[in-house]
Short mmCIF file of C-alpha atoms in Angstrom, two decimals:
data_model
loop_
_atom_site.label_atom_id
_atom_site.label_comp_id
_atom_site.label_asym_id
_atom_site.label_seq_id
_atom_site.Cartn_x
_atom_site.Cartn_y
_atom_site.Cartn_z
CA MET A 55 28.19 115.37 -82.21
CA LEU A 56 29.34 118.80 -83.43
CA VAL A 57 28.26 121.95 -81.62
CA SER A 58 28.97 125.53 -82.80
CA LEU A 59 29.35 128.13 -80.05
CA THR A 60 30.01 131.86 -80.11
CA VAL A 61 32.58 133.30 -77.79
CA GLY A 62 31.11 136.08 -75.70
CA LYS A 63 33.68 137.07 -73.16
CA VAL A 64 37.15 135.67 -72.55
CA ASP A 65 38.87 135.94 -69.18
CA ALA A 66 42.09 134.49 -67.95
CA GLY A 67 40.42 131.34 -66.62
CA VAL A 68 36.90 131.08 -67.95
CA ALA A 69 35.31 131.99 -71.30
CA VAL A 70 31.59 132.61 -71.80
CA LEU A 71 30.15 130.78 -74.81
CA LEU A 72 26.73 131.38 -76.37
CA THR A 73 24.62 128.71 -78.00
CA GLU A 74 22.31 129.25 -80.94
CA ASP A 75 19.38 129.62 -78.59
CA ASN A 76 21.33 132.23 -76.58
CA ARG A 77 22.28 130.00 -73.63
CA LEU A 78 25.41 130.85 -71.68
CA ILE A 79 28.04 128.16 -71.10
CA GLU A 80 31.15 128.66 -69.00
CA PHE A 81 34.08 126.97 -70.63
CA PRO A 82 37.75 126.81 -69.53
CA SER A 83 39.83 129.29 -71.52
CA VAL A 84 42.77 126.90 -71.53
CA LEU A 85 40.84 124.49 -73.79
CA LEU A 86 40.11 127.13 -76.45
CA PRO A 87 42.44 127.61 -79.44
CA ASN A 88 44.95 130.44 -79.35
CA GLY A 89 43.85 133.84 -80.65
CA ILE A 90 40.23 133.46 -79.60
CA SER A 91 38.48 136.71 -78.78
CA SER A 92 34.92 137.96 -78.33
CA GLY A 93 32.72 137.13 -81.34
CA SER A 94 34.78 134.12 -82.48
CA ILE A 95 32.89 130.90 -83.33
CA VAL A 96 34.27 127.60 -82.23
CA ASP A 97 33.13 124.03 -83.02
CA ILE A 98 33.24 121.49 -80.15
CA THR A 99 32.81 117.73 -80.79
CA VAL A 100 31.26 115.67 -77.95
CA ALA A 101 31.56 111.79 -77.90
CA ARG A 102 31.17 109.01 -75.20
CA ASN A 103 34.20 106.87 -74.32
CA HIS A 104 32.88 103.35 -73.57
CA ALA A 105 36.29 101.73 -73.16
CA ALA A 106 37.26 104.15 -70.44
CA GLU A 107 33.98 103.55 -68.63
CA THR A 108 34.54 99.76 -68.64
CA ALA A 109 38.07 100.10 -67.32
CA ASN A 110 37.00 102.38 -64.51
CA ALA A 111 34.18 100.11 -63.46
CA SER A 112 36.50 97.10 -63.35
CA ALA A 113 39.04 98.93 -61.18
CA PHE A 114 36.31 100.03 -58.79
CA GLN A 115 34.98 96.49 -58.33
CA SER A 116 38.47 95.19 -57.63
CA LEU A 117 38.94 97.79 -54.93
CA GLN A 118 35.65 96.85 -53.31
CA LYS A 119 36.58 93.18 -53.18
CA ARG A 120 39.96 93.93 -51.67
CA ILE A 121 38.38 96.04 -48.91
CA LEU A 122 35.84 93.31 -48.18
CA ASN A 123 38.45 90.56 -47.94
CA THR A 124 40.67 92.65 -45.73
CA TYR A 125 38.27 94.27 -43.32
CA GLY A 126 35.09 92.27 -43.67
CA VAL A 127 36.23 88.60 -43.49
CA LYS A 128 39.23 88.46 -41.10
CA THR A 129 38.63 89.78 -37.57
CA PRO A 130 40.75 89.83 -34.38
CA SER A 131 40.96 86.49 -32.55
CA PRO A 132 40.10 86.13 -28.83
CA PRO A 133 43.21 85.48 -26.69
CA ILE A 134 43.86 81.90 -25.50
CA LEU A 135 44.91 81.80 -21.81
CA ARG A 136 46.57 78.80 -20.12
CA LEU A 137 48.54 77.93 -16.96
CA ARG A 138 52.30 77.42 -17.20
CA ASN A 139 53.31 76.80 -13.57
CA ALA A 140 51.79 76.92 -10.09
CA THR A 141 53.38 77.12 -6.64
CA GLN A 142 52.06 77.57 -3.12
CA THR A 143 51.64 81.35 -3.44
CA SER A 144 52.01 82.20 -7.14
CA LEU A 145 50.70 81.34 -10.60
CA VAL A 146 52.38 81.84 -13.99
CA LEU A 147 49.94 82.41 -16.87
CA GLU A 148 50.75 82.52 -20.58
CA TRP A 149 48.85 83.09 -23.83
CA ASP A 150 49.33 82.89 -27.59
CA PRO A 151 50.43 85.92 -29.64
CA ILE A 152 47.65 88.47 -30.08
CA ASP A 153 45.98 88.30 -33.53
CA LEU A 154 44.56 91.73 -34.34
CA ALA A 155 43.85 91.11 -38.04
CA THR A 156 43.37 94.59 -39.53
CA ALA A 157 42.30 96.24 -36.28
CA SER A 158 44.36 98.40 -33.98
CA LEU A 159 45.07 97.46 -30.37
CA LYS A 160 43.62 99.49 -27.53
CA SER A 161 44.41 97.45 -24.39
CA LEU A 162 44.84 93.94 -22.96
CA SER A 163 43.63 93.42 -19.38
CA LEU A 164 43.74 90.48 -16.95
CA TYR A 165 40.77 89.75 -14.72
CA ARG A 166 40.86 87.66 -11.54
CA ASN A 167 37.64 86.25 -10.10
CA GLY A 168 35.63 88.67 -12.23
CA SER A 169 37.53 91.80 -11.13
CA LYS A 170 40.21 93.60 -13.10
CA ALA A 171 43.65 92.70 -11.79
CA GLY A 172 45.61 95.01 -14.11
CA SER A 173 46.64 95.81 -17.67
CA ILE A 174 49.35 93.87 -19.49
CA PRO A 175 52.26 96.14 -20.48
CA ARG A 176 53.42 95.87 -24.11
CA PRO A 177 50.73 93.31 -25.05
CA LEU A 178 52.13 92.75 -28.55
CA GLU A 179 55.45 91.61 -27.01
CA THR A 180 54.47 90.18 -23.61
CA ARG A 181 53.09 86.63 -23.63
CA SER A 182 53.16 85.67 -19.94
CA THR A 183 52.67 87.12 -16.49
CA LYS A 184 53.23 86.02 -12.88
CA ILE A 185 50.68 86.60 -10.12
CA SER A 186 52.21 86.44 -6.63
CA GLY A 187 50.93 86.83 -3.09
CA LEU A 188 48.14 84.25 -3.45
CA ALA A 189 46.72 82.04 -0.71
CA VAL A 190 47.97 78.50 -0.23
CA HIS A 191 45.76 75.79 -1.76
CA HIS A 192 43.15 78.26 -3.03
CA GLU A 193 41.19 78.31 -6.29
CA TYR A 194 41.23 81.30 -8.66
CA THR A 195 39.58 82.14 -12.00
CA PHE A 196 41.33 84.27 -14.66
CA HIS A 197 40.48 85.56 -18.14
CA LEU A 198 41.86 88.12 -20.62
CA VAL A 199 39.93 90.97 -22.26
CA LEU A 200 41.26 92.30 -25.60
CA ARG A 201 39.99 95.71 -26.72
CA THR A 202 40.57 96.74 -30.37
CA THR A 203 39.16 99.16 -32.91
CA ALA A 204 37.16 96.26 -34.35
CA GLY A 205 35.56 95.40 -31.01
CA THR A 206 36.17 93.72 -27.63
CA TYR A 207 37.17 90.06 -27.40
CA GLN A 208 37.34 87.93 -24.24
CA SER A 209 39.20 84.68 -23.60
CA GLU A 210 37.72 81.63 -21.95
CA LYS A 211 37.87 81.54 -18.17
CA LEU A 212 40.77 79.59 -16.71
CA THR A 213 40.30 77.98 -13.27
CA CYS A 214 43.47 77.01 -11.41
CA ARG A 215 44.48 76.27 -7.82
CA THR A 216 47.66 76.96 -5.86
CA HIS A 217 49.55 74.03 -4.38
CA LYS A 218 49.59 72.68 -0.85
CA MET A 219 52.71 73.09 1.27
CA THR A 220 53.50 69.41 0.79
CA ASP A 221 53.18 69.62 -3.01
CA LEU A 222 56.68 70.22 -4.37
CA SER A 223 55.85 69.78 -8.05
CA GLY A 224 55.87 73.54 -8.65
CA ILE A 225 59.57 73.95 -7.83
CA THR A 226 61.39 75.08 -11.00
CA VAL A 227 65.13 75.39 -10.54
CA THR A 228 67.78 77.00 -12.73
CA ALA A 229 71.27 75.73 -11.91
CA GLY A 230 74.21 78.10 -11.74
CA VAL A 231 77.86 77.43 -10.93
CA LEU A 232 77.90 73.83 -9.61
CA ASP A 233 80.17 70.83 -9.82
CA PRO A 234 79.00 68.19 -12.31
CA GLN A 235 78.38 65.71 -9.50
CA ARG A 236 76.38 68.16 -7.42
CA LYS A 237 74.39 69.25 -10.46
CA GLU A 238 73.56 65.64 -11.28
CA ALA A 239 72.55 64.97 -7.67
CA LEU A 240 70.41 68.11 -7.76
CA GLY A 241 68.59 66.85 -10.86
CA HIS A 242 67.90 63.47 -9.21
CA ALA A 243 66.58 65.16 -6.07
CA LEU A 244 64.24 67.34 -8.13
CA GLU A 245 62.95 64.28 -9.96
CA ARG A 246 62.19 62.56 -6.67
CA ILE A 247 60.16 65.48 -5.31
CA GLY A 248 58.41 66.21 -8.62
CA GLY A 249 60.23 69.44 -9.48
CA LYS A 250 62.06 70.29 -12.68
CA MET A 251 65.29 71.92 -13.83
CA ILE A 252 65.55 74.36 -16.72
CA ASP A 253 68.59 75.78 -18.46
CA SER A 254 67.60 79.47 -18.55
CA VAL A 255 66.21 81.99 -16.09
CA ARG A 256 62.55 82.53 -16.97
CA ILE A 257 59.49 84.03 -15.42
CA ASP A 258 58.49 80.61 -14.02
CA THR A 259 61.87 80.01 -12.33
CA THR A 260 61.16 79.71 -8.61
CA HIS A 261 64.73 79.27 -7.29
CA PHE A 262 68.26 79.71 -8.57
CA VAL A 263 70.63 77.07 -7.13
CA CYS A 264 74.38 77.60 -7.21
CA ALA A 265 77.51 77.34 -5.09
CA GLU A 266 79.06 80.66 -6.18
CA GLY A 267 77.44 83.96 -7.04
CA ARG A 268 78.77 84.70 -10.50
CA GLY A 269 77.82 84.34 -14.14
CA SER A 270 75.22 85.82 -16.45
CA LEU A 271 72.46 83.52 -15.19
CA TRP A 272 73.14 84.57 -11.61
CA GLU A 273 73.02 88.24 -12.59
CA LYS A 274 69.69 87.76 -14.35
CA ALA A 275 68.27 85.86 -11.35
CA VAL A 276 69.28 88.68 -9.01
CA GLU A 277 67.76 91.22 -11.39
CA MET A 278 64.46 89.30 -11.42
CA ASN A 279 64.47 88.96 -7.59
CA ILE A 280 64.62 85.16 -7.75
CA PRO A 281 65.85 83.49 -4.50
CA VAL A 282 69.46 82.32 -4.87
CA VAL A 283 70.02 79.28 -2.63
CA VAL A 284 72.48 76.43 -2.17
CA PRO A 285 71.72 72.81 -3.22
CA GLU A 286 71.11 71.85 0.42
CA TRP A 287 67.76 73.64 0.21
CA VAL A 288 66.40 71.01 -2.18
CA ASP A 289 67.66 68.27 0.17
CA ALA A 290 65.92 69.97 3.08
CA CYS A 291 62.63 70.13 1.16
CA GLU A 292 62.93 66.46 0.31
CA SER A 293 63.68 65.43 3.90
CA GLU A 294 60.96 67.62 5.37
CA GLY A 295 58.39 66.71 2.73
CA THR A 296 57.30 70.35 2.46
CA ILE A 297 58.51 73.75 1.34
CA VAL A 298 61.36 74.97 3.57
CA GLY A 299 62.13 78.64 4.10
CA VAL A 300 65.05 79.94 2.05
CA ARG A 301 66.41 82.40 4.62
CA ASP A 302 68.89 79.92 6.10
CA TYR A 303 69.95 78.61 2.67
CA TYR A 304 71.13 81.78 0.96
CA LEU A 305 74.71 81.84 -0.29
CA ASN A 306 75.84 84.11 2.54
CA ALA A 307 73.74 82.38 5.24
CA ASP A 308 75.30 80.62 8.24
CA PRO A 309 75.08 76.81 7.77
CA LYS A 310 74.81 76.34 11.55
CA ALA A 311 71.49 78.16 11.59
CA ARG A 312 69.88 75.65 9.25
CA LYS A 313 67.29 73.34 10.74
CA LEU A 314 67.72 69.59 10.51
CA GLY A 315 65.12 67.64 8.61
CA THR A 316 62.94 64.87 10.00
CA LEU A 317 65.12 62.20 8.38
CA HIS A 318 68.61 63.50 9.12
CA GLY A 319 67.82 65.02 12.50
CA SER A 320 65.60 62.33 14.06
CA SER A 321 68.18 61.39 16.68
CA HIS A 322 68.72 65.04 17.45
CA GLN A 323 65.01 65.52 17.95
CA ARG A 324 64.80 62.52 20.26
CA THR A 325 67.67 63.85 22.34
CA THR A 326 66.08 67.25 22.49
CA SER A 327 62.73 65.83 23.55
CA THR A 328 64.39 63.81 26.35
CA MET A 329 66.21 66.85 27.63
CA SER A 330 63.06 68.95 27.49
CA THR A 331 61.14 66.30 29.47
CA SER A 332 63.81 66.28 32.16
CA SER A 333 63.82 70.06 32.39
CA THR A 334 60.02 70.11 32.62
CA VAL A 335 60.04 67.80 35.63
CA ASN A 336 62.77 69.79 37.29
CA GLN A 337 60.75 72.99 36.98
CA GLY A 338 58.27 71.64 39.53
CA ARG A 339 60.95 71.47 42.22
CA PRO A 340 62.14 74.34 44.43
CA SER A 341 64.40 76.76 42.64
CA SER A 342 66.91 76.70 45.50
CA LEU A 343 67.92 73.10 44.75
CA GLN A 344 71.21 72.66 42.90
CA PRO A 345 72.75 69.60 41.24
CA PRO A 346 74.74 67.38 43.68
CA ILE A 347 78.42 68.20 44.09
CA ARG A 348 80.94 65.42 44.42
CA GLU A 349 83.62 65.73 47.08
CA GLU A 350 86.82 63.76 46.67
CA ASP A 351 87.95 64.22 50.28
CA PRO A 352 85.22 63.18 52.73
CA ALA A 353 87.39 64.25 55.66
CA ALA A 354 87.24 67.88 54.62
CA VAL A 355 83.45 67.99 54.87
CA GLU A 356 82.10 70.19 57.60
CA PRO A 357 80.07 68.53 60.35
CA PRO A 358 76.33 68.54 59.83
CA LEU A 359 74.37 71.41 61.22
CA THR A 360 70.84 71.51 62.44
CA PRO A 361 68.51 72.73 59.67
CA PHE A 362 66.23 75.68 59.99
CA PRO A 363 63.23 74.65 62.05
CA GLY A 364 59.63 75.18 61.15
CA GLY A 365 59.88 74.21 57.41
CA GLU A 366 57.21 72.24 55.59
CA MET A 367 57.87 69.06 53.69
CA SER A 368 56.87 69.01 49.99
CA ILE A 369 55.12 65.89 48.70
CA GLN A 370 56.28 65.68 45.09
CA PRO A 371 60.08 65.83 45.66
CA GLN A 372 59.65 63.25 48.42
CA ALA A 373 58.11 60.79 45.98
CA GLN A 374 60.88 61.41 43.49
CA THR A 375 63.53 60.85 46.14
CA GLN A 376 61.98 57.54 46.98
CA GLU A 377 62.75 56.18 43.53
CA VAL A 378 66.45 56.85 43.95
CA ARG A 379 66.70 55.81 47.57
CA SER A 380 64.87 52.54 47.04
CA GLU A 381 67.99 51.11 45.41
CA ASP A 382 70.38 52.26 48.11
CA GLU A 383 68.38 51.73 51.32
CA GLU A 384 70.58 48.88 52.50
CA GLU A 385 73.77 50.95 52.25
CA THR A 386 72.33 54.11 53.82
CA PRO A 387 73.65 54.69 57.40
CA PRO A 388 71.00 55.04 60.09
CA PRO A 389 69.95 58.59 60.80
CA PRO A 390 71.15 60.18 64.07
CA PRO A 391 68.67 60.49 66.89
CA PRO A 392 66.37 63.47 66.64
CA LYS A 393 67.29 66.59 68.45
CA ASP A 394 65.22 69.21 70.07
CA GLU A 395 64.49 72.21 67.93
CA SER A 396 64.97 74.50 70.90
CA ASP A 397 68.67 73.58 71.18
CA ASP A 398 69.51 74.44 67.61
CA ALA A 399 67.09 77.27 66.85
CA ASP A 400 69.82 79.91 67.04
CA GLU A 401 72.00 78.28 64.41
CA PRO A 402 71.38 79.37 60.78
CA PRO A 403 70.71 76.73 58.11
CA GLN A 404 73.64 75.70 55.99
CA THR A 405 73.17 74.11 52.56
CA ASN A 406 76.67 74.53 51.09
CA GLY A 407 75.04 74.24 47.65
CA ASP A 408 74.70 70.47 48.15
CA THR A 409 70.93 70.09 48.34
CA GLY A 410 70.50 68.91 44.79
CA ASP A 411 68.03 67.05 42.70
CA LEU A 412 68.24 63.51 44.05
CA GLY A 413 65.42 61.90 42.16
CA GLY A 414 64.88 62.99 38.56
CA PRO A 415 63.48 61.24 35.56
CA ASP A 416 66.86 61.16 33.94
CA GLU A 417 68.46 57.74 34.36
CA LYS A 418 71.93 59.22 33.88
CA VAL A 419 71.72 60.95 37.26
CA GLN A 420 70.92 57.63 38.95
CA GLU A 421 73.93 55.93 37.34
CA GLU A 422 76.22 58.72 38.47
CA GLU A 423 74.92 58.44 42.02
CA GLU A 424 75.46 54.67 42.09
CA THR A 425 79.05 54.97 40.83
CA SER A 426 79.92 57.60 43.44
CA GLU A 427 78.75 55.73 46.56
CA GLU A 428 82.28 55.69 47.99
CA SER A 429 82.36 59.48 48.48
CA THR A 430 79.55 60.72 50.71
CA LEU A 431 78.62 64.23 51.66
CA PRO A 432 76.45 65.19 54.61
CA GLN A 433 73.24 66.80 53.49
CA HIS A 434 71.61 69.31 55.75
CA LEU A 435 68.08 69.50 54.51
CA PRO A 436 65.53 71.57 56.34
CA GLU A 437 62.12 70.23 56.98
CA GLY A 438 60.69 72.32 54.10
CA ASP A 439 63.15 70.93 51.48
CA SER A 440 62.70 67.80 49.43
CA GLY A 441 65.11 65.12 50.59
CA PRO A 442 65.38 61.51 51.58
CA THR A 443 64.96 62.17 55.37
CA SER A 444 61.23 61.71 55.63
CA ASN A 445 61.24 58.88 53.13
CA ASP A 446 63.94 56.92 54.98
CA GLU A 447 62.30 57.42 58.33
CA SER A 448 58.89 56.35 57.03
CA SER A 449 60.24 53.33 55.13
CA LYS A 450 62.44 51.99 57.93
CA GLY A 451 60.28 52.99 60.83
CA LYS A 452 63.05 54.92 62.53
CA GLY A 453 62.56 58.09 64.50
CA LYS A 454 59.69 57.31 66.81
CA ASP A 455 58.97 60.96 67.42
CA GLY A 456 58.20 61.35 63.65
CA GLU A 457 60.44 64.41 63.23
CA GLY A 458 63.95 63.92 61.84
CA ASP A 459 66.08 67.04 61.53
CA PHE A 460 68.81 65.96 59.13
CA ASN A 461 70.35 62.90 57.56
CA GLU A 462 73.48 61.92 55.68
CA VAL A 463 72.74 61.24 52.07
CA PRO A 464 75.29 59.38 49.91
CA LEU A 465 75.62 60.73 46.41
#
């Protein structure tokens, strides 16, 4: 199509062209031939380019398909949460790498029992977290919430429970500097209690066991605040059948302060219980009584003195004395005749620290008394003290007046 136009006015950028029916058309001056001025007539040919239209339409459709496949088909995936390890007071959770597709990440949050527990730092790099300070043998529910520019996605709820104190399967140990034999024994002990040993220090490592504090693994364990203990801690947990405190099993802890387990320290516990029973019985006796004192020279013993009058006899020590004296009644010398209290009232009582515990539950005291029958010591027991005087008089029928002041007691 050929069109003839008359140039009306020519400026630096735009030229005014006039049609045959006097219509004005603004036309770029750059497209006009050189030397054009007002009044010049130019012929312009106009034609449609079908090939260019087809090419442009094809390129546009390809772009639309690419946008649809990229942003319309693939979307971010919900996070998948699972439990890695559980102990008595902590849980270690892990999840798969976050798939954002074409979206941008906003945040990744962890929820516990329906409430937000916190946001995960560096969610594109972090794949696990440890929750501490939990209750023993308690159930918890966790889930992750992923927020992106394409929407919000939530993981499935994970229900898990902390262990009992007797459940040792959560112990995860990383071994440090140890002898090969001790390391092998440590592995066998962990297998027996249900624990496990790993080669590296990870977020689920509960204890670091070593004999010396050195090495890169030890430094990483200290940096992560993991308890560093000796191998005896695992043995203590196995013997006790429960989790044992780590305070006495640190590298710099005193071995004497460690408690014996139920298997290794059974004889110690029996001895302790026997001693505690003996001390409990002795607490019911007068505090003034002292253990019997043996004298090698009976001739150096002072003559017996009259006890302090007016004392009361206690019932319980008398019964205990009877058990000891029942074996030695035949060898006990007869008590001296009773004296009047008025004759000896002015004399102070004298114990000489010899009024001891004659009848206790401990059989060792009885054996010592039987082996030392050759050396005797006069006992000056007042009427208010526990002694064999009243028991001997009542059992033998001696002392018709019913009031004996003192007696010689063989030890």
